[in-house]
Amino acid sequence: MSGHSALELLLPEVQQQILLRLDFVDLQALIHASPRMYQVFRLNKRTILSTVTRQRFDPATTRAAQAIERLYSIEQPPFSRDTLLRMFSTLDELDDSLDIVLPLPVSTTLGRLDGTIRFFADDYTRNTFPILGQLGQSGFVTIETEYEQNPHGPRSDISRSESNRLHRAFSQFETYRQFFSQCSSDFNHGPRQCFGEPSLTVYEQAKMFCQDMPAYQAAEIACVRDYLYRRLRGVHDQVEDEVVQKLQAGCPDPRDKYEGLDWDWDNGGRHQYLADDEHIFGYSGKYMQNSHIEYLLSLGLPYIRRILESTGDKRQDLLLHTESRCYAHHQTNFITAALGLDPLDSNDDQYGWYERDIDSCLDENGKLDLPPGWLWAHTGDYYHGLVDVTAKGLRDWGYVFWDLERLQKTGILDLE
């Protein structure tokens, strides 16, 4: 209380300088605790939020957020193809305005996103560090198909540079999702039944969004994609177990291949044992599960967080509420296809732009800013192009995020 009292006595100019140096969490706490600080914040809200946002988010994310805001000033979604193409042709103009105060809606939107990213960055380290430690100790570890949430585990300490890389990857993932979720009525990521193609194909969207992105940053997004997919797979399997346990005695287990086939083909009543939205757990619905998880990724980080933090019927509702409406959607693999990670797609022409050499990894100021894990994987021609499907094992432990000191301590860099 005495500390807050002392802050109340400072000059408004000094109080503003204090607010400009805080992150979103501390800023919110201070303006709630100090009436004078709140008054200073209220009078200088746009400047303070803009400064804090630029300190927290990388320039690429703030530029993309400004582009989204500019799009809304041009037309209401769904945005037309011509509008999007015109916007990307003038996106470089935003580079000249880096010193200008961000619009308040941009800062507010990114400020809300910051809390969600903090949640996922912490969850990511809790699920990834055990894999990193086991690999360093044994040189081999069986990677399961899912992560298990450990909310009561110890909080992982990471460096500022590691935190910045994680923050950048999650923010770029969410920005990509927000930007192209407004491309057309066929790609609006809401409950829908659609049969048409979106204004821009996944490959066009990815090429425009990632065209100036260093290769290692695209690899960061790929690591985030794998992590989110695995977390949702874990929840999906848990909900499936709950659904199976609720089946009546004597009903076939929908996970059993032969009973599932007999039930679907001979009886012709696939909903006899499962509710409509639960049919995805039956054998004939298995082929849709990967696409459905990909669709959940397209709903964004805030929605995924709600799934991870929910239990029981609420979690099942969040997981399945749109399942029956996404069968006909042509672009459920939006992030997998965009990163070139779909092993079933062999159209090399669509991925020609992904081939980049190490010069593409220079940052905007021309300084080399390569994660040590990325450099280690890049040597010996192991890592090719923007994102390589053969690097899947590396993405399991987030090789692009960790500092050299951590990698050396675990012994990862000494492995073949």
CSV table of C-alpha atoms in Angstrom, one decimal, residues 44-409:
chain,number,residue,atom,x,y,z
A,44,ASN,CA,-2.9,8.9,-22.7
A,45,LYS,CA,-4.6,5.6,-23.4
A,46,ARG,CA,-3.7,5.4,-27.1
A,47,THR,CA,-0.1,6.3,-26.7
A,48,ILE,CA,0.5,4.0,-23.7
A,49,LEU,CA,-1.2,1.0,-25.3
A,50,SER,CA,0.6,1.5,-28.6
A,51,THR,CA,4.0,1.7,-26.9
A,52,VAL,CA,3.3,-1.4,-24.8
A,53,THR,CA,2.0,-3.3,-27.8
A,54,ARG,CA,5.1,-2.5,-29.9
A,55,GLN,CA,7.3,-3.6,-27.0
A,56,ARG,CA,5.4,-6.9,-26.7
A,57,PHE,CA,4.7,-7.8,-30.4
A,58,ASP,CA,7.2,-8.1,-33.2
A,59,PRO,CA,6.8,-5.6,-36.1
A,60,ALA,CA,5.4,-8.2,-38.5
A,61,THR,CA,2.5,-8.9,-36.2
A,62,THR,CA,1.7,-5.2,-35.6
A,63,ARG,CA,1.8,-4.6,-39.4
A,64,ALA,CA,-0.6,-7.5,-40.0
A,65,ALA,CA,-2.9,-6.2,-37.3
A,66,GLN,CA,-2.9,-2.8,-38.9
A,67,ALA,CA,-3.7,-4.4,-42.3
A,68,ILE,CA,-6.7,-6.2,-40.8
A,69,GLU,CA,-7.9,-2.9,-39.3
A,70,ARG,CA,-7.4,-1.1,-42.6
A,71,LEU,CA,-9.4,-3.8,-44.4
A,72,TYR,CA,-12.4,-3.2,-42.1
A,73,SER,CA,-12.2,0.4,-43.1
A,74,ILE,CA,-12.5,-0.5,-46.8
A,75,GLU,CA,-15.3,-3.0,-46.6
A,76,GLN,CA,-17.0,-5.4,-44.3
A,77,PRO,CA,-16.2,-9.1,-44.4
A,78,PRO,CA,-16.3,-11.3,-46.3
A,79,PHE,CA,-13.5,-9.4,-48.0
A,80,SER,CA,-13.3,-9.7,-51.8
A,81,ARG,CA,-10.4,-11.2,-53.6
A,82,ASP,CA,-9.6,-7.9,-55.3
A,83,THR,CA,-9.5,-6.1,-52.0
A,84,LEU,CA,-7.1,-8.6,-50.4
A,85,LEU,CA,-4.8,-8.5,-53.4
A,86,ARG,CA,-4.8,-4.7,-53.4
A,87,MET,CA,-4.1,-4.7,-49.7
A,88,PHE,CA,-1.1,-6.9,-50.0
A,89,SER,CA,0.3,-4.9,-52.8
A,90,THR,CA,0.3,-1.8,-50.5
A,91,LEU,CA,1.3,-3.6,-47.3
A,92,ASP,CA,4.8,-2.3,-47.5
A,93,GLU,CA,3.5,1.2,-46.9
A,94,LEU,CA,2.9,0.2,-43.3
A,95,ASP,CA,6.6,-0.1,-42.8
A,96,ASP,CA,7.0,3.6,-43.1
A,97,SER,CA,4.7,4.3,-40.2
A,98,LEU,CA,6.4,2.2,-37.5
A,99,ASP,CA,6.9,5.3,-35.4
A,100,ILE,CA,3.3,6.4,-35.6
A,101,VAL,CA,1.0,5.6,-32.7
A,102,LEU,CA,-1.0,2.4,-33.4
A,103,PRO,CA,-4.8,2.8,-33.8
A,104,LEU,CA,-6.6,2.0,-30.5
A,105,PRO,CA,-8.5,-1.0,-31.9
A,106,VAL,CA,-5.2,-2.6,-33.0
A,107,SER,CA,-3.6,-2.1,-29.6
A,108,THR,CA,-6.7,-3.3,-27.8
A,109,THR,CA,-7.0,-6.4,-29.9
A,110,LEU,CA,-3.4,-7.4,-29.5
A,111,GLY,CA,-3.5,-6.6,-25.8
A,112,ARG,CA,-6.3,-9.1,-25.4
A,113,LEU,CA,-4.4,-11.6,-27.4
A,114,ASP,CA,-1.3,-11.2,-25.2
A,115,GLY,CA,-3.0,-12.9,-22.3
A,116,THR,CA,-4.0,-15.9,-24.4
A,117,ILE,CA,-0.5,-16.2,-25.8
A,118,ARG,CA,1.0,-16.2,-22.3
A,119,PHE,CA,-1.3,-19.2,-21.5
A,120,PHE,CA,-0.2,-21.1,-24.5
A,121,ALA,CA,3.5,-20.3,-24.1
A,122,ASP,CA,3.5,-21.7,-20.6
A,123,ASP,CA,1.5,-24.7,-21.6
A,124,TYR,CA,3.9,-25.3,-24.5
A,125,THR,CA,7.0,-25.4,-22.3
A,126,ARG,CA,5.3,-27.7,-19.7
A,127,ASN,CA,4.5,-30.2,-22.5
A,128,THR,CA,7.7,-29.8,-24.4
A,129,PHE,CA,10.5,-29.7,-21.8
A,130,PRO,CA,9.9,-33.3,-20.7
A,131,ILE,CA,10.5,-34.5,-24.2
A,132,LEU,CA,13.6,-32.3,-24.5
A,133,GLY,CA,15.0,-33.7,-21.2
A,134,GLN,CA,14.4,-37.3,-22.2
A,135,LEU,CA,16.0,-36.9,-25.6
A,136,GLY,CA,19.1,-35.4,-24.0
A,137,GLN,CA,19.4,-38.2,-21.5
A,138,SER,CA,18.7,-41.2,-23.6
A,139,GLY,CA,19.1,-40.1,-27.2
A,140,PHE,CA,15.8,-41.8,-27.9
A,141,VAL,CA,12.3,-41.4,-26.7
A,142,THR,CA,8.9,-42.6,-27.9
A,143,ILE,CA,6.8,-39.6,-28.7
A,144,GLU,CA,3.1,-40.2,-28.0
A,145,THR,CA,0.4,-39.0,-30.3
A,146,GLU,CA,-0.9,-36.5,-27.7
A,147,TYR,CA,0.2,-34.1,-25.0
A,148,GLU,CA,-1.3,-34.4,-21.6
A,149,GLN,CA,-2.2,-31.2,-19.7
A,150,ASN,CA,-0.4,-30.8,-16.4
A,151,PRO,CA,-1.9,-27.8,-14.8
A,152,HIS,CA,-0.4,-28.5,-11.4
A,153,GLY,CA,3.2,-29.0,-12.7
A,154,PRO,CA,6.0,-26.6,-12.0
A,155,ARG,CA,6.1,-23.4,-14.0
A,156,SER,CA,8.9,-23.5,-16.6
A,157,ASP,CA,11.5,-20.8,-16.5
A,158,ILE,CA,12.5,-19.6,-19.9
A,159,SER,CA,14.7,-16.8,-21.1
A,160,ARG,CA,13.5,-13.5,-22.6
A,161,SER,CA,14.7,-14.6,-26.1
A,162,GLU,CA,12.9,-17.9,-25.8
A,163,SER,CA,9.8,-16.2,-24.6
A,164,ASN,CA,10.0,-13.8,-27.5
A,165,ARG,CA,10.2,-16.6,-30.1
A,166,LEU,CA,7.2,-18.4,-28.6
A,167,HIS,CA,5.2,-15.2,-28.4
A,168,ARG,CA,6.1,-14.4,-32.0
A,169,ALA,CA,5.1,-17.8,-33.3
A,170,PHE,CA,1.7,-17.9,-31.5
A,171,SER,CA,0.9,-14.3,-32.5
A,172,GLN,CA,1.7,-14.9,-36.1
A,173,PHE,CA,-0.4,-18.1,-36.1
A,174,GLU,CA,-3.4,-16.2,-34.7
A,175,THR,CA,-2.9,-13.2,-37.0
A,176,TYR,CA,-2.8,-15.5,-40.0
A,177,ARG,CA,-6.0,-17.2,-38.8
A,178,GLN,CA,-7.8,-13.9,-38.2
A,179,PHE,CA,-6.7,-12.3,-41.5
A,180,PHE,CA,-7.9,-15.1,-43.8
A,181,SER,CA,-10.9,-16.1,-41.7
A,182,GLN,CA,-12.5,-13.1,-43.4
A,183,CYS,CA,-11.6,-13.9,-47.0
A,184,SER,CA,-15.1,-15.1,-48.0
A,185,SER,CA,-18.3,-16.5,-46.7
A,186,ASP,CA,-16.9,-19.9,-47.5
A,187,PHE,CA,-14.0,-19.4,-45.1
A,188,ASN,CA,-15.5,-17.6,-42.1
A,189,HIS,CA,-14.7,-20.3,-39.5
A,190,GLY,CA,-18.1,-20.2,-38.0
A,191,PRO,CA,-20.8,-22.9,-38.0
A,192,ARG,CA,-21.5,-23.2,-41.7
A,193,GLN,CA,-22.3,-25.5,-44.6
A,194,CYS,CA,-20.5,-24.5,-47.7
A,195,PHE,CA,-19.7,-26.0,-51.1
A,196,GLY,CA,-17.8,-23.3,-52.8
A,197,GLU,CA,-14.1,-22.3,-52.9
A,198,PRO,CA,-12.8,-19.3,-50.8
A,199,SER,CA,-11.8,-16.1,-52.5
A,200,LEU,CA,-8.1,-17.1,-52.1
A,201,THR,CA,-6.8,-20.6,-52.1
A,202,VAL,CA,-4.8,-21.8,-49.1
A,203,TYR,CA,-1.6,-21.6,-51.2
A,204,GLU,CA,-2.3,-18.0,-52.3
A,205,GLN,CA,-3.1,-17.0,-48.7
A,206,ALA,CA,0.1,-18.6,-47.4
A,207,LYS,CA,2.3,-17.2,-50.1
A,208,MET,CA,1.0,-13.6,-49.5
A,209,PHE,CA,1.2,-13.9,-45.7
A,210,CYS,CA,4.6,-15.6,-45.5
A,211,GLN,CA,6.3,-14.0,-48.6
A,212,ASP,CA,8.6,-11.8,-46.5
A,213,MET,CA,8.8,-14.1,-43.5
A,214,PRO,CA,12.2,-15.6,-42.7
A,215,ALA,CA,12.3,-19.4,-43.1
A,216,TYR,CA,12.9,-20.1,-39.4
A,217,GLN,CA,9.9,-18.0,-38.4
A,218,ALA,CA,7.7,-20.2,-40.6
A,219,ALA,CA,9.3,-23.2,-38.9
A,220,GLU,CA,8.3,-21.7,-35.6
A,221,ILE,CA,4.7,-21.5,-36.7
A,222,ALA,CA,4.9,-25.2,-37.8
A,223,CYS,CA,6.0,-26.1,-34.3
A,224,VAL,CA,3.0,-24.3,-32.9
A,225,ARG,CA,0.7,-26.0,-35.3
A,226,ASP,CA,2.1,-29.5,-34.3
A,227,TYR,CA,1.7,-28.6,-30.6
A,228,LEU,CA,-1.9,-27.4,-30.9
A,229,TYR,CA,-2.8,-30.4,-33.1
A,230,ARG,CA,-1.4,-32.7,-30.4
A,231,ARG,CA,-3.2,-31.0,-27.6
A,232,LEU,CA,-6.5,-31.1,-29.4
A,233,ARG,CA,-5.9,-34.8,-30.2
A,234,GLY,CA,-5.4,-35.5,-26.5
A,235,VAL,CA,-8.7,-33.8,-25.7
A,236,HIS,CA,-10.4,-35.5,-28.6
A,237,ASP,CA,-9.3,-38.9,-27.3
A,238,GLN,CA,-10.4,-38.1,-23.8
A,239,VAL,CA,-13.9,-37.1,-24.9
A,240,GLU,CA,-14.1,-40.2,-27.1
A,241,ASP,CA,-13.4,-42.3,-24.0
A,242,GLU,CA,-16.1,-40.5,-22.1
A,243,VAL,CA,-18.6,-41.0,-24.9
A,244,VAL,CA,-17.8,-44.7,-25.1
A,245,GLN,CA,-18.3,-45.2,-21.4
A,246,LYS,CA,-21.8,-43.7,-21.7
A,247,LEU,CA,-22.9,-46.3,-24.3
A,248,GLN,CA,-25.5,-48.7,-23.3
A,249,ALA,CA,-24.4,-52.2,-22.2
A,250,GLY,CA,-24.1,-54.5,-25.2
A,251,CYS,CA,-23.7,-51.7,-27.7
A,252,PRO,CA,-20.6,-52.1,-29.9
A,253,ASP,CA,-17.6,-50.0,-29.1
A,254,PRO,CA,-17.4,-47.5,-32.0
A,255,ARG,CA,-13.6,-47.8,-31.9
A,256,ASP,CA,-13.8,-51.5,-32.8
A,257,LYS,CA,-13.2,-51.7,-36.5
A,258,TYR,CA,-15.3,-54.8,-37.3
A,259,GLU,CA,-18.2,-54.1,-35.0
A,260,GLY,CA,-18.3,-50.5,-36.4
A,261,LEU,CA,-18.4,-51.8,-40.0
A,262,ASP,CA,-21.2,-54.3,-39.2
A,263,TRP,CA,-23.1,-51.5,-37.4
A,264,ASP,CA,-22.8,-49.0,-40.3
A,265,TRP,CA,-23.3,-51.4,-43.2
A,266,ASP,CA,-25.8,-54.0,-42.0
A,267,ASN,CA,-28.0,-51.9,-39.7
A,268,GLY,CA,-27.8,-48.7,-41.7
A,269,GLY,CA,-28.4,-46.8,-38.5
A,270,ARG,CA,-25.2,-45.0,-37.5
A,271,HIS,CA,-26.9,-42.9,-34.9
A,272,GLN,CA,-28.4,-45.9,-33.0
A,273,TYR,CA,-25.7,-45.8,-30.4
A,274,LEU,CA,-24.1,-42.4,-30.8
A,275,ALA,CA,-25.6,-38.9,-31.0
A,276,ASP,CA,-25.4,-37.0,-34.3
A,277,ASP,CA,-22.3,-35.0,-33.3
A,278,GLU,CA,-20.7,-38.0,-31.7
A,279,HIS,CA,-20.7,-40.0,-34.9
A,280,ILE,CA,-17.2,-38.8,-35.5
A,281,PHE,CA,-16.1,-41.3,-32.9
A,282,GLY,CA,-17.6,-44.2,-34.9
A,283,TYR,CA,-15.5,-46.2,-37.3
A,284,SER,CA,-17.0,-44.6,-40.3
A,285,GLY,CA,-16.3,-41.2,-38.8
A,286,LYS,CA,-12.6,-41.8,-38.1
A,287,TYR,CA,-11.5,-40.4,-41.5
A,288,MET,CA,-13.0,-37.0,-40.5
A,289,GLN,CA,-11.2,-36.6,-37.2
A,290,ASN,CA,-8.0,-35.1,-38.6
A,291,SER,CA,-10.0,-32.6,-40.7
A,292,HIS,CA,-12.1,-31.7,-37.7
A,293,ILE,CA,-9.1,-31.1,-35.5
A,294,GLU,CA,-7.6,-28.9,-38.3
A,295,TYR,CA,-10.9,-27.1,-38.4
A,296,LEU,CA,-10.7,-26.5,-34.6
A,297,LEU,CA,-7.2,-24.9,-35.2
A,298,SER,CA,-8.9,-22.5,-37.6
A,299,LEU,CA,-11.2,-21.3,-34.9
A,300,GLY,CA,-8.2,-19.6,-33.2
A,301,LEU,CA,-6.3,-19.6,-29.9
A,302,PRO,CA,-9.0,-18.1,-27.7
A,303,TYR,CA,-11.4,-20.9,-28.7
A,304,ILE,CA,-8.8,-23.6,-28.3
A,305,ARG,CA,-8.0,-22.3,-24.9
A,306,ARG,CA,-11.7,-22.6,-23.9
A,307,ILE,CA,-11.5,-26.3,-24.9
A,308,LEU,CA,-8.3,-26.9,-22.9
A,309,GLU,CA,-9.7,-25.3,-19.8
A,310,SER,CA,-13.1,-27.0,-19.9
A,311,THR,CA,-14.2,-30.3,-18.6
A,312,GLY,CA,-17.2,-32.7,-18.9
A,313,ASP,CA,-20.1,-31.8,-21.1
A,314,LYS,CA,-18.9,-28.2,-21.7
A,315,ARG,CA,-15.6,-29.5,-23.2
A,316,GLN,CA,-17.5,-32.0,-25.4
A,317,ASP,CA,-19.9,-29.2,-26.6
A,318,LEU,CA,-16.9,-27.0,-27.5
A,319,LEU,CA,-15.1,-29.8,-29.2
A,320,LEU,CA,-18.1,-31.1,-31.3
A,321,HIS,CA,-20.6,-28.2,-31.7
A,322,THR,CA,-19.6,-27.5,-35.3
A,323,GLU,CA,-18.6,-31.0,-36.3
A,324,SER,CA,-21.7,-31.8,-38.3
A,325,ARG,CA,-21.5,-28.7,-40.3
A,326,CYS,CA,-17.9,-29.0,-41.6
A,327,TYR,CA,-18.1,-32.1,-43.8
A,328,ALA,CA,-18.3,-30.2,-47.1
A,329,HIS,CA,-15.7,-27.5,-46.3
A,330,HIS,CA,-12.9,-27.5,-48.8
A,331,GLN,CA,-10.3,-25.8,-46.7
A,332,THR,CA,-10.2,-27.5,-43.3
A,333,ASN,CA,-6.5,-28.1,-43.7
A,334,PHE,CA,-5.8,-24.4,-43.9
A,335,ILE,CA,-2.7,-24.3,-41.7
A,336,THR,CA,-1.2,-27.7,-42.7
A,337,ALA,CA,-1.6,-26.9,-46.4
A,338,ALA,CA,-0.3,-23.4,-46.0
A,339,LEU,CA,2.9,-24.6,-44.4
A,340,GLY,CA,3.4,-27.3,-46.9
A,341,LEU,CA,3.0,-30.1,-44.3
A,342,ASP,CA,0.4,-32.2,-45.9
A,343,PRO,CA,2.1,-35.4,-47.0
A,344,LEU,CA,-0.8,-36.3,-49.3
A,345,ASP,CA,-0.3,-33.2,-51.5
A,346,SER,CA,2.4,-33.8,-54.0
A,347,ASN,CA,1.9,-30.8,-56.3
A,348,ASP,CA,5.4,-29.4,-56.3
A,349,ASP,CA,4.3,-26.4,-58.4
A,350,GLN,CA,2.2,-25.1,-55.5
A,351,TYR,CA,5.1,-25.3,-53.1
A,352,GLY,CA,7.8,-23.8,-55.4
A,353,TRP,CA,7.9,-20.6,-53.4
A,354,TYR,CA,8.9,-22.5,-50.2
A,355,GLU,CA,12.4,-23.1,-51.5
A,356,ARG,CA,14.7,-20.6,-49.8
A,357,ASP,CA,18.3,-20.4,-48.9
A,358,ILE,CA,19.9,-19.2,-45.7
A,359,ASP,CA,19.9,-15.6,-46.9
A,360,SER,CA,16.2,-15.5,-46.5
A,361,CYS,CA,16.7,-15.8,-42.7
A,362,LEU,CA,18.0,-12.2,-42.3
A,363,ASP,CA,15.8,-10.0,-40.3
A,364,GLU,CA,14.5,-6.6,-41.4
A,365,ASN,CA,17.7,-4.8,-40.3
A,366,GLY,CA,20.0,-7.2,-42.1
A,367,LYS,CA,21.3,-8.8,-39.0
A,368,LEU,CA,21.5,-12.6,-38.6
A,369,ASP,CA,19.0,-13.7,-36.0
A,370,LEU,CA,18.9,-17.5,-36.3
A,371,PRO,CA,17.8,-19.7,-33.5
A,372,PRO,CA,20.7,-22.1,-32.6
A,373,GLY,CA,18.4,-25.1,-32.9
A,374,TRP,CA,17.5,-24.1,-36.4
A,375,LEU,CA,21.1,-23.7,-37.4
A,376,TRP,CA,21.9,-27.1,-36.0
A,377,ALA,CA,19.1,-28.7,-38.0
A,378,HIS,CA,20.0,-26.7,-41.1
A,379,THR,CA,23.6,-28.1,-41.3
A,380,GLY,CA,24.3,-31.1,-43.4
A,381,ASP,CA,21.4,-30.5,-45.7
A,382,TYR,CA,19.0,-31.9,-43.2
A,383,TYR,CA,16.6,-29.0,-43.4
A,384,HIS,CA,15.4,-27.9,-46.8
A,385,GLY,CA,13.0,-25.1,-47.9
A,386,LEU,CA,10.7,-23.2,-45.7
A,387,VAL,CA,9.2,-26.1,-43.7
A,388,ASP,CA,10.2,-29.7,-44.4
A,389,VAL,CA,7.9,-32.6,-43.5
A,390,THR,CA,11.1,-34.6,-42.6
A,391,ALA,CA,11.7,-32.2,-39.7
A,392,LYS,CA,8.7,-33.5,-37.9
A,393,GLY,CA,10.7,-35.1,-35.1
A,394,LEU,CA,12.5,-31.8,-34.4
A,395,ARG,CA,9.2,-30.0,-34.2
A,396,ASP,CA,8.1,-32.3,-31.4
A,397,TRP,CA,10.5,-30.6,-29.0
A,398,GLY,CA,10.3,-27.1,-30.5
A,399,TYR,CA,13.9,-27.0,-31.8
A,400,VAL,CA,13.6,-23.4,-33.1
A,401,PHE,CA,12.6,-21.8,-29.7
A,402,TRP,CA,15.4,-22.7,-27.3
A,403,ASP,CA,18.6,-20.9,-26.5
A,404,LEU,CA,22.0,-22.5,-27.1
A,405,GLU,CA,22.7,-22.8,-23.4
A,406,ARG,CA,19.6,-24.9,-22.9
A,407,LEU,CA,20.3,-27.1,-25.8
A,408,GLN,CA,23.9,-27.6,-24.7
A,409,LYS,CA,22.8,-28.4,-21.2
